[in-house]
Amino acid sequence: MRFAFPAFAALMLLLPALPVPDFWITQSIYIGLYAIVALGLVLLTGVAGLTSFGQAAFVGVGAYTAAYLATQSSLSPWLTLLLGVALAVGAAVILGALTLRMSGHYLPLATIAWGLALNYTMANMEWLGKYDGIQGIPPLTLFGVQLGTGRGLHPLVWAIALLAALAALRLLDSRPGRAIRALKGGMEMAEAFGVDGARLKIVAFVYAALLACISGWLYAHLQ
């Protein structure tokens, strides 16, 4: 088990160089994109015990920011990533402050509500292409080389997914991470040991939104 993660990481990063069908590469890219979003949900729901059905909205924030700025202002994709992350983090802080105070079935219902609201809002905006989306998004370029939508993009997607997994492990092994783990057992118990439960809930929520936004940014350039 000690070498399982390094072996898996090497396989994912070197997969495009192997004689495998292009279909495998495309499917692996999608798996990597979904894994980035799922990793945030694991931290948010599986570890912190918070239920959110609105993470897809943050994927949309990252994707629409990348698509709109890349096609309308010709900004560098790496700059659109920073702007998308800023928007997603700002939205997550506001929505988290409003909804994470709830408990029981009220929290899932609230996240469903704002998730659907953001989805329909973005899908009905004329300047965002409505339900047809934004066309003509350029591929990502790294050191002057276009990554395309297949074998060139695959290592970047999985490098980000693997780094996100390592960052999550480091977070959970830290003092704040152990405090986040304690939230699942109940706010009262955690706060009795001096944990600022409200702040750590927002930290977990923002981290999940950040990962969802990065996945959306990658998805936009994949399409």
Short mmCIF file of C-alpha atoms in Angstrom, two decimals:
data_model
loop_
_atom_site.label_atom_id
_atom_site.label_comp_id
_atom_site.label_asym_id
_atom_site.label_seq_id
_atom_site.Cartn_x
_atom_site.Cartn_y
_atom_site.Cartn_z
CA MET A 1 0.00 0.00 0.00
CA ARG A 2 2.98 2.30 0.55
CA PHE A 3 3.69 2.48 -3.18
CA ALA A 4 0.07 2.33 -4.37
CA PHE A 5 -0.39 6.09 -4.72
CA PRO A 6 2.97 6.76 -6.47
CA ALA A 7 2.29 3.85 -8.85
CA PHE A 8 -1.20 5.12 -9.63
CA ALA A 9 0.10 8.68 -10.13
CA ALA A 10 2.80 7.46 -12.53
CA LEU A 11 0.24 5.44 -14.50
CA MET A 12 -2.13 8.38 -14.88
CA LEU A 13 0.60 10.81 -15.91
CA LEU A 14 2.18 8.39 -18.40
CA LEU A 15 -1.04 6.90 -19.79
CA PRO A 16 -1.11 9.14 -22.91
CA ALA A 17 2.32 7.80 -23.91
CA LEU A 18 1.04 4.23 -23.86
CA PRO A 19 -0.54 2.57 -26.94
CA VAL A 20 -4.10 2.84 -25.66
CA PRO A 21 -7.18 3.96 -27.65
CA ASP A 22 -8.06 7.66 -27.69
CA PHE A 23 -11.42 6.72 -26.17
CA TRP A 24 -9.61 5.56 -23.03
CA ILE A 25 -7.81 8.88 -22.82
CA THR A 26 -11.06 10.85 -23.16
CA GLN A 27 -12.78 8.73 -20.52
CA SER A 28 -9.81 9.08 -18.19
CA ILE A 29 -9.91 12.87 -18.56
CA TYR A 30 -13.57 12.91 -17.56
CA ILE A 31 -12.83 10.66 -14.60
CA GLY A 32 -10.11 13.07 -13.51
CA LEU A 33 -12.45 16.07 -13.80
CA TYR A 34 -15.18 14.34 -11.79
CA ALA A 35 -12.61 13.15 -9.24
CA ILE A 36 -11.56 16.74 -8.55
CA VAL A 37 -15.17 17.71 -7.77
CA ALA A 38 -15.80 14.51 -5.80
CA LEU A 39 -12.71 15.12 -3.68
CA GLY A 40 -14.20 18.37 -2.44
CA LEU A 41 -17.47 16.62 -1.68
CA VAL A 42 -15.66 13.89 0.25
CA LEU A 43 -14.05 16.54 2.44
CA LEU A 44 -17.27 18.50 2.81
CA THR A 45 -19.75 15.67 3.33
CA GLY A 46 -17.76 12.56 4.21
CA VAL A 47 -15.34 14.26 6.61
CA ALA A 48 -17.05 17.43 7.87
CA GLY A 49 -20.56 15.94 7.77
CA LEU A 50 -22.05 18.82 5.74
CA THR A 51 -24.47 18.03 2.93
CA SER A 52 -24.34 20.14 -0.23
CA PHE A 53 -26.20 19.52 -3.48
CA GLY A 54 -25.01 22.75 -5.07
CA GLN A 55 -21.39 22.01 -5.96
CA ALA A 56 -22.23 21.83 -9.67
CA ALA A 57 -22.93 25.57 -9.52
CA PHE A 58 -19.26 26.22 -8.68
CA VAL A 59 -18.23 24.03 -11.63
CA GLY A 60 -20.38 26.37 -13.72
CA VAL A 61 -18.71 29.46 -12.26
CA GLY A 62 -15.28 28.18 -13.26
CA ALA A 63 -16.42 27.03 -16.70
CA TYR A 64 -18.36 30.16 -17.62
CA THR A 65 -15.61 32.47 -16.39
CA ALA A 66 -13.03 30.64 -18.51
CA ALA A 67 -15.28 30.45 -21.57
CA TYR A 68 -16.53 34.04 -21.51
CA LEU A 69 -13.20 35.73 -20.83
CA ALA A 70 -11.30 33.52 -23.27
CA THR A 71 -13.71 34.26 -26.13
CA GLN A 72 -14.59 37.90 -25.40
CA SER A 73 -11.37 39.41 -24.09
CA SER A 74 -8.69 36.90 -25.20
CA LEU A 75 -7.25 36.75 -21.69
CA SER A 76 -4.74 34.07 -20.83
CA PRO A 77 -6.46 30.89 -19.56
CA TRP A 78 -4.26 31.00 -16.48
CA LEU A 79 -5.54 34.47 -15.67
CA THR A 80 -9.15 33.36 -16.19
CA LEU A 81 -8.44 30.55 -13.73
CA LEU A 82 -7.44 33.08 -11.07
CA LEU A 83 -10.51 35.21 -11.76
CA GLY A 84 -12.78 32.17 -11.71
CA VAL A 85 -11.32 31.01 -8.41
CA ALA A 86 -11.81 34.49 -6.94
CA LEU A 87 -15.48 34.49 -8.01
CA ALA A 88 -16.07 30.95 -6.74
CA VAL A 89 -14.42 31.64 -3.38
CA GLY A 90 -16.38 34.88 -2.96
CA ALA A 91 -19.66 33.15 -3.80
CA ALA A 92 -18.80 30.22 -1.49
CA VAL A 93 -18.06 32.52 1.45
CA ILE A 94 -21.35 34.38 0.99
CA LEU A 95 -23.47 31.26 0.42
CA GLY A 96 -21.68 29.38 3.18
CA ALA A 97 -22.24 32.17 5.68
CA LEU A 98 -25.95 32.17 4.81
CA THR A 99 -26.68 28.45 4.64
CA LEU A 100 -24.15 26.60 6.83
CA ARG A 101 -25.86 27.93 9.94
CA MET A 102 -28.71 25.53 9.13
CA SER A 103 -28.83 21.91 10.24
CA GLY A 104 -30.88 18.80 9.64
CA HIS A 105 -32.78 18.67 6.37
CA TYR A 106 -32.80 22.47 6.04
CA LEU A 107 -29.15 22.58 4.88
CA PRO A 108 -29.58 20.13 1.95
CA LEU A 109 -32.76 21.92 0.88
CA ALA A 110 -31.02 25.29 0.98
CA THR A 111 -28.10 24.03 -1.14
CA ILE A 112 -30.52 22.52 -3.66
CA ALA A 113 -32.33 25.86 -3.84
CA TRP A 114 -29.30 28.06 -4.56
CA GLY A 115 -27.71 25.40 -6.76
CA LEU A 116 -30.79 25.33 -9.02
CA ALA A 117 -31.08 29.12 -8.87
CA LEU A 118 -27.52 29.65 -10.09
CA ASN A 119 -27.92 26.96 -12.74
CA TYR A 120 -31.05 28.46 -14.27
CA THR A 121 -29.69 31.99 -13.93
CA MET A 122 -26.53 31.21 -15.88
CA ALA A 123 -28.40 29.07 -18.44
CA ASN A 124 -30.83 31.91 -19.23
CA MET A 125 -28.29 34.68 -19.73
CA GLU A 126 -28.06 35.73 -23.37
CA TRP A 127 -24.44 36.84 -23.08
CA LEU A 128 -23.50 33.38 -21.76
CA GLY A 129 -25.05 31.62 -24.73
CA LYS A 130 -28.12 30.48 -22.78
CA TYR A 131 -28.63 26.70 -23.01
CA ASP A 132 -26.40 26.38 -26.09
CA GLY A 133 -23.36 27.56 -24.15
CA ILE A 134 -20.33 29.48 -25.43
CA GLN A 135 -18.62 28.26 -28.58
CA GLY A 136 -15.06 28.69 -29.85
CA ILE A 137 -13.20 28.27 -26.57
CA PRO A 138 -9.45 27.97 -27.31
CA PRO A 139 -7.47 25.00 -25.97
CA LEU A 140 -5.10 25.45 -23.06
CA THR A 141 -1.53 26.43 -23.86
CA LEU A 142 1.39 25.51 -21.63
CA PHE A 143 4.86 26.94 -22.38
CA GLY A 144 3.72 27.80 -25.88
CA VAL A 145 2.38 24.30 -26.63
CA GLN A 146 -1.33 23.76 -27.24
CA LEU A 147 -2.56 20.88 -25.09
CA GLY A 148 -5.63 20.18 -27.21
CA THR A 149 -8.47 18.05 -25.84
CA GLY A 150 -6.88 14.62 -25.64
CA ARG A 151 -3.45 13.21 -24.85
CA GLY A 152 -1.93 16.66 -24.31
CA LEU A 153 -4.53 17.70 -21.73
CA HIS A 154 -4.63 14.38 -19.87
CA PRO A 155 -1.42 14.84 -17.80
CA LEU A 156 -2.50 18.34 -16.68
CA VAL A 157 -5.94 17.14 -15.53
CA TRP A 158 -4.48 14.26 -13.56
CA ALA A 159 -1.60 16.32 -12.16
CA ILE A 160 -4.17 18.73 -10.71
CA ALA A 161 -6.33 15.85 -9.42
CA LEU A 162 -3.35 14.17 -7.74
CA LEU A 163 -2.09 17.43 -6.23
CA ALA A 164 -5.59 18.16 -4.92
CA ALA A 165 -5.66 14.72 -3.28
CA LEU A 166 -2.29 15.31 -1.65
CA ALA A 167 -3.39 18.75 -0.45
CA ALA A 168 -6.54 17.23 1.07
CA LEU A 169 -4.45 14.60 2.88
CA ARG A 170 -2.10 17.25 4.24
CA LEU A 171 -5.05 19.36 5.36
CA LEU A 172 -6.72 16.46 7.17
CA ASP A 173 -3.46 15.53 8.90
CA SER A 174 -3.02 19.08 10.19
CA ARG A 175 -4.48 20.61 13.34
CA PRO A 176 -7.32 22.40 11.43
CA GLY A 177 -7.96 19.14 9.56
CA ARG A 178 -8.42 17.19 12.78
CA ALA A 179 -10.81 19.91 13.93
CA ILE A 180 -12.77 19.55 10.66
CA ARG A 181 -13.01 15.79 11.31
CA ALA A 182 -14.51 16.58 14.71
CA LEU A 183 -17.41 18.52 13.15
CA LYS A 184 -19.06 15.32 11.97
CA GLY A 185 -19.51 14.22 15.57
CA GLY A 186 -21.52 17.33 16.37
CA MET A 187 -20.84 21.03 16.78
CA GLU A 188 -21.34 20.99 20.54
CA MET A 189 -18.63 18.39 21.16
CA ALA A 190 -16.14 20.09 18.82
CA GLU A 191 -16.76 23.56 20.26
CA ALA A 192 -16.38 22.18 23.78
CA PHE A 193 -12.73 21.54 22.87
CA GLY A 194 -12.25 25.08 21.55
CA VAL A 195 -12.98 24.45 17.86
CA ASP A 196 -14.44 27.37 15.90
CA GLY A 197 -17.04 25.24 14.15
CA ALA A 198 -18.66 28.00 12.09
CA ARG A 199 -15.33 29.12 10.60
CA LEU A 200 -14.17 25.59 9.81
CA LYS A 201 -17.46 24.79 8.09
CA ILE A 202 -16.86 27.70 5.74
CA VAL A 203 -13.23 26.60 5.22
CA ALA A 204 -14.38 23.12 4.11
CA PHE A 205 -17.12 24.63 1.96
CA VAL A 206 -14.73 27.05 0.26
CA TYR A 207 -12.16 24.32 -0.39
CA ALA A 208 -14.82 22.14 -2.06
CA ALA A 209 -15.97 25.13 -4.15
CA LEU A 210 -12.37 25.86 -5.16
CA LEU A 211 -11.87 22.33 -6.48
CA ALA A 212 -15.21 22.43 -8.31
CA CYS A 213 -14.22 25.72 -9.96
CA ILE A 214 -10.88 24.32 -11.17
CA SER A 215 -12.68 21.30 -12.62
CA GLY A 216 -15.08 23.62 -14.44
CA TRP A 217 -12.19 25.65 -15.86
CA LEU A 218 -10.60 22.48 -17.23
CA TYR A 219 -13.95 21.24 -18.54
CA ALA A 220 -14.51 24.45 -20.52
CA HIS A 221 -11.20 24.12 -22.35
CA LEU A 222 -11.76 20.39 -22.86
CA GLN A 223 -15.00 21.20 -24.69
#
